[in-house]
mmCIF file of N, CA, C and O in Angstrom:
data_model
loop_
_atom_site.group_PDB
_atom_site.id
_atom_site.type_symbol
_atom_site.label_atom_id
_atom_site.label_comp_id
_atom_site.label_asym_id
_atom_site.label_seq_id
_atom_site.Cartn_x
_atom_site.Cartn_y
_atom_site.Cartn_z
ATOM 1 N N UNK A 1 -61.530 99.724 99.866
ATOM 2 C CA UNK A 1 -60.401 98.740 99.879
ATOM 3 C C UNK A 1 -60.842 97.501 100.733
ATOM 4 O O UNK A 1 -61.110 97.700 101.818
ATOM 5 N N UNK A 2 -60.636 96.320 100.086
ATOM 6 C CA UNK A 2 -60.926 95.111 100.763
ATOM 7 C C UNK A 2 -59.746 94.626 101.682
ATOM 8 O O UNK A 2 -58.630 94.847 101.195
ATOM 9 N N UNK A 3 -60.077 94.188 102.868
ATOM 10 C CA UNK A 3 -58.991 93.584 103.672
ATOM 11 C C UNK A 3 -58.737 92.204 103.215
ATOM 12 O O UNK A 3 -59.482 91.604 102.485
ATOM 13 N N UNK A 4 -57.729 91.589 103.903
ATOM 14 C CA UNK A 4 -57.359 90.268 103.536
ATOM 15 C C UNK A 4 -58.486 89.256 103.767
ATOM 16 O O UNK A 4 -58.750 88.312 102.925
ATOM 17 N N UNK A 5 -59.203 89.268 104.897
ATOM 18 C CA UNK A 5 -60.269 88.475 105.217
ATOM 19 C C UNK A 5 -61.395 88.472 104.068
ATOM 20 O O UNK A 5 -61.824 87.450 103.609
ATOM 21 N N UNK A 6 -61.690 89.655 103.760
ATOM 22 C CA UNK A 6 -62.717 89.892 102.556
ATOM 23 C C UNK A 6 -62.223 89.256 101.236
ATOM 24 O O UNK A 6 -62.970 88.626 100.513
ATOM 25 N N UNK A 7 -60.960 89.473 100.903
ATOM 26 C CA UNK A 7 -60.400 88.871 99.705
ATOM 27 C C UNK A 7 -60.465 87.391 99.658
ATOM 28 O O UNK A 7 -60.799 86.726 98.740
ATOM 29 N N UNK A 8 -60.128 86.794 100.886
ATOM 30 C CA UNK A 8 -60.215 85.385 101.019
ATOM 31 C C UNK A 8 -61.594 84.846 100.949
ATOM 32 O O UNK A 8 -61.973 83.805 100.144
ATOM 33 N N UNK A 9 -62.582 85.569 101.489
ATOM 34 C CA UNK A 9 -64.007 85.171 101.340
ATOM 35 C C UNK A 9 -64.413 85.196 99.897
ATOM 36 O O UNK A 9 -65.313 84.362 99.431
ATOM 37 N N UNK A 10 -63.939 86.128 99.149
ATOM 38 C CA UNK A 10 -64.373 86.202 97.702
ATOM 39 C C UNK A 10 -64.005 85.085 96.839
ATOM 40 O O UNK A 10 -64.504 84.793 95.760
ATOM 41 N N UNK A 11 -63.052 84.262 97.296
ATOM 42 C CA UNK A 11 -62.481 83.143 96.503
ATOM 43 C C UNK A 11 -63.648 82.181 96.303
ATOM 44 O O UNK A 11 -63.775 81.638 95.313
ATOM 45 N N UNK A 12 -64.312 81.888 97.435
ATOM 46 C CA UNK A 12 -65.615 81.132 97.318
ATOM 47 C C UNK A 12 -65.418 79.652 97.178
ATOM 48 O O UNK A 12 -66.332 78.990 96.924
ATOM 49 N N UNK A 13 -64.314 79.040 97.207
ATOM 50 C CA UNK A 13 -64.085 77.588 97.207
ATOM 51 C C UNK A 13 -63.036 77.273 98.199
ATOM 52 O O UNK A 13 -62.157 77.979 98.676
ATOM 53 N N UNK A 14 -63.041 75.938 98.616
ATOM 54 C CA UNK A 14 -62.153 75.425 99.638
ATOM 55 C C UNK A 14 -60.653 75.586 98.949
ATOM 56 O O UNK A 14 -60.478 75.399 97.863
ATOM 57 N N UNK A 15 -59.853 76.177 99.781
ATOM 58 C CA UNK A 15 -58.353 76.322 99.441
ATOM 59 C C UNK A 15 -57.518 75.162 99.818
ATOM 60 O O UNK A 15 -57.562 74.577 100.841
ATOM 61 N N UNK A 16 -56.413 75.068 98.965
ATOM 62 C CA UNK A 16 -55.405 74.122 99.441
ATOM 63 C C UNK A 16 -54.269 74.937 100.153
ATOM 64 O O UNK A 16 -54.368 76.191 100.120
ATOM 65 N N UNK A 17 -53.383 74.208 100.673
ATOM 66 C CA UNK A 17 -52.249 74.921 101.384
ATOM 67 C C UNK A 17 -51.422 75.693 100.395
ATOM 68 O O UNK A 17 -50.962 76.851 100.751
ATOM 69 N N UNK A 18 -51.328 75.207 99.108
ATOM 70 C CA UNK A 18 -50.590 75.980 98.178
ATOM 71 C C UNK A 18 -51.297 77.182 97.766
ATOM 72 O O UNK A 18 -50.575 78.205 97.444
ATOM 73 N N UNK A 19 -52.551 77.308 97.861
ATOM 74 C CA UNK A 19 -53.301 78.492 97.496
ATOM 75 C C UNK A 19 -53.264 79.400 98.783
ATOM 76 O O UNK A 19 -53.204 80.653 98.532
ATOM 77 N N UNK A 20 -53.562 78.992 99.950
ATOM 78 C CA UNK A 20 -53.721 79.762 101.104
ATOM 79 C C UNK A 20 -52.324 80.308 101.656
ATOM 80 O O UNK A 20 -52.285 81.431 102.154
ATOM 81 N N UNK A 21 -51.320 79.614 101.602
ATOM 82 C CA UNK A 21 -50.088 79.909 102.068
ATOM 83 C C UNK A 21 -49.630 81.278 101.669
ATOM 84 O O UNK A 21 -49.279 82.225 102.598
ATOM 85 N N UNK A 22 -49.523 81.587 100.308
ATOM 86 C CA UNK A 22 -49.010 82.930 99.969
ATOM 87 C C UNK A 22 -49.998 84.057 100.449
ATOM 88 O O UNK A 22 -49.492 85.123 100.711
ATOM 89 N N UNK A 23 -51.302 83.819 100.567
ATOM 90 C CA UNK A 23 -52.216 84.882 101.058
ATOM 91 C C UNK A 23 -51.920 85.190 102.434
ATOM 92 O O UNK A 23 -52.105 86.378 102.857
ATOM 93 N N UNK A 24 -51.518 84.178 103.267
ATOM 94 C CA UNK A 24 -51.222 84.472 104.671
ATOM 95 C C UNK A 24 -49.773 84.776 104.928
ATOM 96 O O UNK A 24 -49.232 84.914 106.074
ATOM 97 N N UNK A 25 -48.944 84.761 103.756
ATOM 98 C CA UNK A 25 -47.421 84.940 103.897
ATOM 99 C C UNK A 25 -46.747 83.831 104.662
ATOM 100 O O UNK A 25 -45.920 84.130 105.488
ATOM 101 N N UNK A 26 -47.257 82.623 104.463
ATOM 102 C CA UNK A 26 -46.692 81.526 105.103
ATOM 103 C C UNK A 26 -46.224 80.504 104.110
ATOM 104 O O UNK A 26 -46.914 80.286 103.004
ATOM 105 N N UNK A 27 -45.144 79.824 104.449
ATOM 106 C CA UNK A 27 -44.725 78.674 103.583
ATOM 107 C C UNK A 27 -45.685 77.532 103.837
ATOM 108 O O UNK A 27 -46.276 77.419 104.886
ATOM 109 N N UNK A 28 -45.826 76.705 102.761
ATOM 110 C CA UNK A 28 -46.692 75.599 102.928
ATOM 111 C C UNK A 28 -46.456 74.640 104.152
ATOM 112 O O UNK A 28 -47.392 74.266 104.935
ATOM 113 N N UNK A 29 -45.208 74.448 104.437
ATOM 114 C CA UNK A 29 -44.861 73.643 105.592
ATOM 115 C C UNK A 29 -45.293 74.307 106.970
ATOM 116 O O UNK A 29 -45.692 73.598 107.910
ATOM 117 N N UNK A 30 -45.172 75.593 107.030
ATOM 118 C CA UNK A 30 -45.526 76.454 108.236
ATOM 119 C C UNK A 30 -47.059 76.248 108.368
ATOM 120 O O UNK A 30 -47.554 76.124 109.449
ATOM 121 N N UNK A 31 -47.762 76.408 107.288
ATOM 122 C CA UNK A 31 -49.179 76.307 107.308
ATOM 123 C C UNK A 31 -49.688 74.935 107.731
ATOM 124 O O UNK A 31 -50.537 74.794 108.674
ATOM 125 N N UNK A 32 -49.059 73.912 107.188
ATOM 126 C CA UNK A 32 -49.251 72.500 107.641
ATOM 127 C C UNK A 32 -49.050 72.317 109.198
ATOM 128 O O UNK A 32 -49.764 71.652 109.944
ATOM 129 N N UNK A 33 -47.965 72.905 109.640
ATOM 130 C CA UNK A 33 -47.680 72.798 111.183
ATOM 131 C C UNK A 33 -48.755 73.505 111.954
ATOM 132 O O UNK A 33 -49.178 72.963 112.925
ATOM 133 N N UNK A 34 -49.231 74.686 111.581
ATOM 134 C CA UNK A 34 -50.351 75.271 112.245
ATOM 135 C C UNK A 34 -51.604 74.524 112.126
ATOM 136 O O UNK A 34 -52.360 74.519 113.100
ATOM 137 N N UNK A 35 -51.815 73.924 111.068
ATOM 138 C CA UNK A 35 -53.034 73.041 110.846
ATOM 139 C C UNK A 35 -52.920 71.874 111.756
ATOM 140 O O UNK A 35 -53.957 71.576 112.385
ATOM 141 N N UNK A 36 -51.749 71.228 111.846
ATOM 142 C CA UNK A 36 -51.700 70.051 112.691
ATOM 143 C C UNK A 36 -51.808 70.388 114.138
ATOM 144 O O UNK A 36 -52.404 69.721 114.924
ATOM 145 N N UNK A 37 -51.301 71.585 114.545
ATOM 146 C CA UNK A 37 -51.547 72.085 115.907
ATOM 147 C C UNK A 37 -52.852 72.601 116.167
ATOM 148 O O UNK A 37 -53.178 72.851 117.361
ATOM 149 N N UNK A 38 -53.733 72.623 115.204
ATOM 150 C CA UNK A 38 -55.068 73.076 115.433
ATOM 151 C C UNK A 38 -55.153 74.554 115.569
ATOM 152 O O UNK A 38 -56.231 75.166 116.010
ATOM 153 N N UNK A 39 -54.132 75.335 115.212
ATOM 154 C CA UNK A 39 -54.150 76.748 115.201
ATOM 155 C C UNK A 39 -54.956 77.489 114.120
ATOM 156 O O UNK A 39 -55.523 78.493 114.385
ATOM 157 N N UNK A 40 -55.119 76.842 113.014
ATOM 158 C CA UNK A 40 -55.804 77.361 111.932
ATOM 159 C C UNK A 40 -56.857 76.456 111.558
ATOM 160 O O UNK A 40 -56.776 75.298 111.434
ATOM 161 N N UNK A 41 -58.112 76.978 111.251
ATOM 162 C CA UNK A 41 -59.246 76.025 110.917
ATOM 163 C C UNK A 41 -59.022 75.321 109.615
ATOM 164 O O UNK A 41 -58.600 76.034 108.553
ATOM 165 N N UNK A 42 -59.353 74.036 109.567
ATOM 166 C CA UNK A 42 -59.204 73.258 108.263
ATOM 167 C C UNK A 42 -60.107 72.087 108.443
ATOM 168 O O UNK A 42 -60.646 71.843 109.395
ATOM 169 N N UNK A 43 -60.185 71.308 107.240
ATOM 170 C CA UNK A 43 -60.919 70.239 107.193
ATOM 171 C C UNK A 43 -60.327 69.220 106.202
ATOM 172 O O UNK A 43 -59.535 69.656 105.409
ATOM 173 N N UNK A 44 -60.623 67.822 106.376
ATOM 174 C CA UNK A 44 -60.033 66.904 105.414
ATOM 175 C C UNK A 44 -61.185 66.592 104.397
ATOM 176 O O UNK A 44 -62.295 66.510 104.686
ATOM 177 N N UNK A 45 -60.662 66.419 103.143
ATOM 178 C CA UNK A 45 -61.401 65.971 102.026
ATOM 179 C C UNK A 45 -60.591 64.831 101.521
ATOM 180 O O UNK A 45 -59.631 64.903 100.877
ATOM 181 N N UNK A 46 -61.183 63.622 101.942
ATOM 182 C CA UNK A 46 -60.427 62.455 101.656
ATOM 183 C C UNK A 46 -59.068 62.374 102.522
ATOM 184 O O UNK A 46 -59.122 62.606 103.771
ATOM 185 N N UNK A 47 -57.984 62.382 101.827
ATOM 186 C CA UNK A 47 -56.623 62.534 102.537
ATOM 187 C C UNK A 47 -56.107 63.845 102.491
ATOM 188 O O UNK A 47 -54.982 64.050 102.991
ATOM 189 N N UNK A 48 -56.831 64.702 101.782
ATOM 190 C CA UNK A 48 -56.197 66.074 101.566
ATOM 191 C C UNK A 48 -56.789 67.111 102.619
ATOM 192 O O UNK A 48 -57.820 66.946 103.121
ATOM 193 N N UNK A 49 -56.009 68.098 103.022
ATOM 194 C CA UNK A 49 -56.411 69.081 103.870
ATOM 195 C C UNK A 49 -56.936 70.247 103.091
ATOM 196 O O UNK A 49 -56.261 70.597 102.080
ATOM 197 N N UNK A 50 -57.965 70.770 103.512
ATOM 198 C CA UNK A 50 -58.509 71.991 102.753
ATOM 199 C C UNK A 50 -58.953 73.177 103.827
ATOM 200 O O UNK A 50 -59.052 72.809 105.036
ATOM 201 N N UNK A 51 -59.014 74.251 103.287
ATOM 202 C CA UNK A 51 -59.411 75.424 104.184
ATOM 203 C C UNK A 51 -60.532 76.137 103.650
ATOM 204 O O UNK A 51 -60.650 76.610 102.476
ATOM 205 N N UNK A 52 -61.602 76.199 104.468
ATOM 206 C CA UNK A 52 -62.874 76.949 104.102
ATOM 207 C C UNK A 52 -62.557 78.489 104.127
ATOM 208 O O UNK A 52 -62.172 79.029 105.141
ATOM 209 N N UNK A 53 -62.805 79.215 103.053
ATOM 210 C CA UNK A 53 -62.418 80.603 102.954
ATOM 211 C C UNK A 53 -63.177 81.419 104.011
ATOM 212 O O UNK A 53 -62.630 82.362 104.524
ATOM 213 N N UNK A 54 -64.450 81.072 104.311
ATOM 214 C CA UNK A 54 -65.296 81.744 105.275
ATOM 215 C C UNK A 54 -64.763 81.530 106.665
ATOM 216 O O UNK A 54 -64.739 82.547 107.444
ATOM 217 N N UNK A 55 -64.392 80.327 107.028
ATOM 218 C CA UNK A 55 -63.855 80.106 108.278
ATOM 219 C C UNK A 55 -62.509 80.714 108.478
ATOM 220 O O UNK A 55 -62.113 81.138 109.500
ATOM 221 N N UNK A 56 -61.670 80.768 107.457
ATOM 222 C CA UNK A 56 -60.325 81.392 107.574
ATOM 223 C C UNK A 56 -60.585 83.006 107.708
ATOM 224 O O UNK A 56 -59.873 83.480 108.532
ATOM 225 N N UNK A 57 -61.584 83.523 106.984
ATOM 226 C CA UNK A 57 -61.801 84.924 107.149
ATOM 227 C C UNK A 57 -62.233 85.296 108.511
ATOM 228 O O UNK A 57 -61.764 86.185 109.074
ATOM 229 N N UNK A 58 -63.159 84.425 109.198
ATOM 230 C CA UNK A 58 -63.579 84.702 110.500
ATOM 231 C C UNK A 58 -62.354 84.539 111.483
ATOM 232 O O UNK A 58 -62.239 85.371 112.431
ATOM 233 N N UNK A 59 -61.453 83.589 111.260
ATOM 234 C CA UNK A 59 -60.332 83.368 112.098
ATOM 235 C C UNK A 59 -59.422 84.599 112.031
ATOM 236 O O UNK A 59 -58.948 85.033 113.037
ATOM 237 N N UNK A 60 -59.222 85.131 110.810
ATOM 238 C CA UNK A 60 -58.372 86.291 110.637
ATOM 239 C C UNK A 60 -59.002 87.526 111.382
ATOM 240 O O UNK A 60 -58.328 88.217 112.106
ATOM 241 N N UNK A 61 -60.312 87.671 111.276
ATOM 242 C CA UNK A 61 -60.973 88.785 111.875
ATOM 243 C C UNK A 61 -60.921 88.643 113.501
ATOM 244 O O UNK A 61 -60.618 89.584 114.110
ATOM 245 N N UNK A 62 -60.980 87.388 114.012
ATOM 246 C CA UNK A 62 -60.952 87.251 115.386
ATOM 247 C C UNK A 62 -59.517 87.517 115.876
ATOM 248 O O UNK A 62 -59.327 88.028 116.972
ATOM 249 N N UNK A 63 -58.509 87.246 115.142
ATOM 250 C CA UNK A 63 -57.150 87.521 115.629
ATOM 251 C C UNK A 63 -56.710 88.930 115.499
ATOM 252 O O UNK A 63 -55.849 89.425 116.215
ATOM 253 N N UNK A 64 -57.500 89.738 114.722
ATOM 254 C CA UNK A 64 -57.117 91.129 114.681
ATOM 255 C C UNK A 64 -57.840 92.025 115.690
ATOM 256 O O UNK A 64 -57.672 93.238 115.660
ATOM 257 N N UNK A 65 -58.753 91.457 116.443
ATOM 258 C CA UNK A 65 -59.403 92.196 117.472
ATOM 259 C C UNK A 65 -58.458 92.513 118.618
ATOM 260 O O UNK A 65 -57.640 91.947 118.984
#
């Protein structure tokens, strides 16, 4: 059985807040708040915020230790 971090890694492309939010059980606005606070790893692509699935998976694994 795959854990959430592994499932996110399998996606293999940068995620939008709309895609990542449901996976983390967060509303999009809550995800943006965590992004702005620097709590969750993200990067800008032009004016858009994106989430690297590998960095998100690492972040989840670090939080579960």
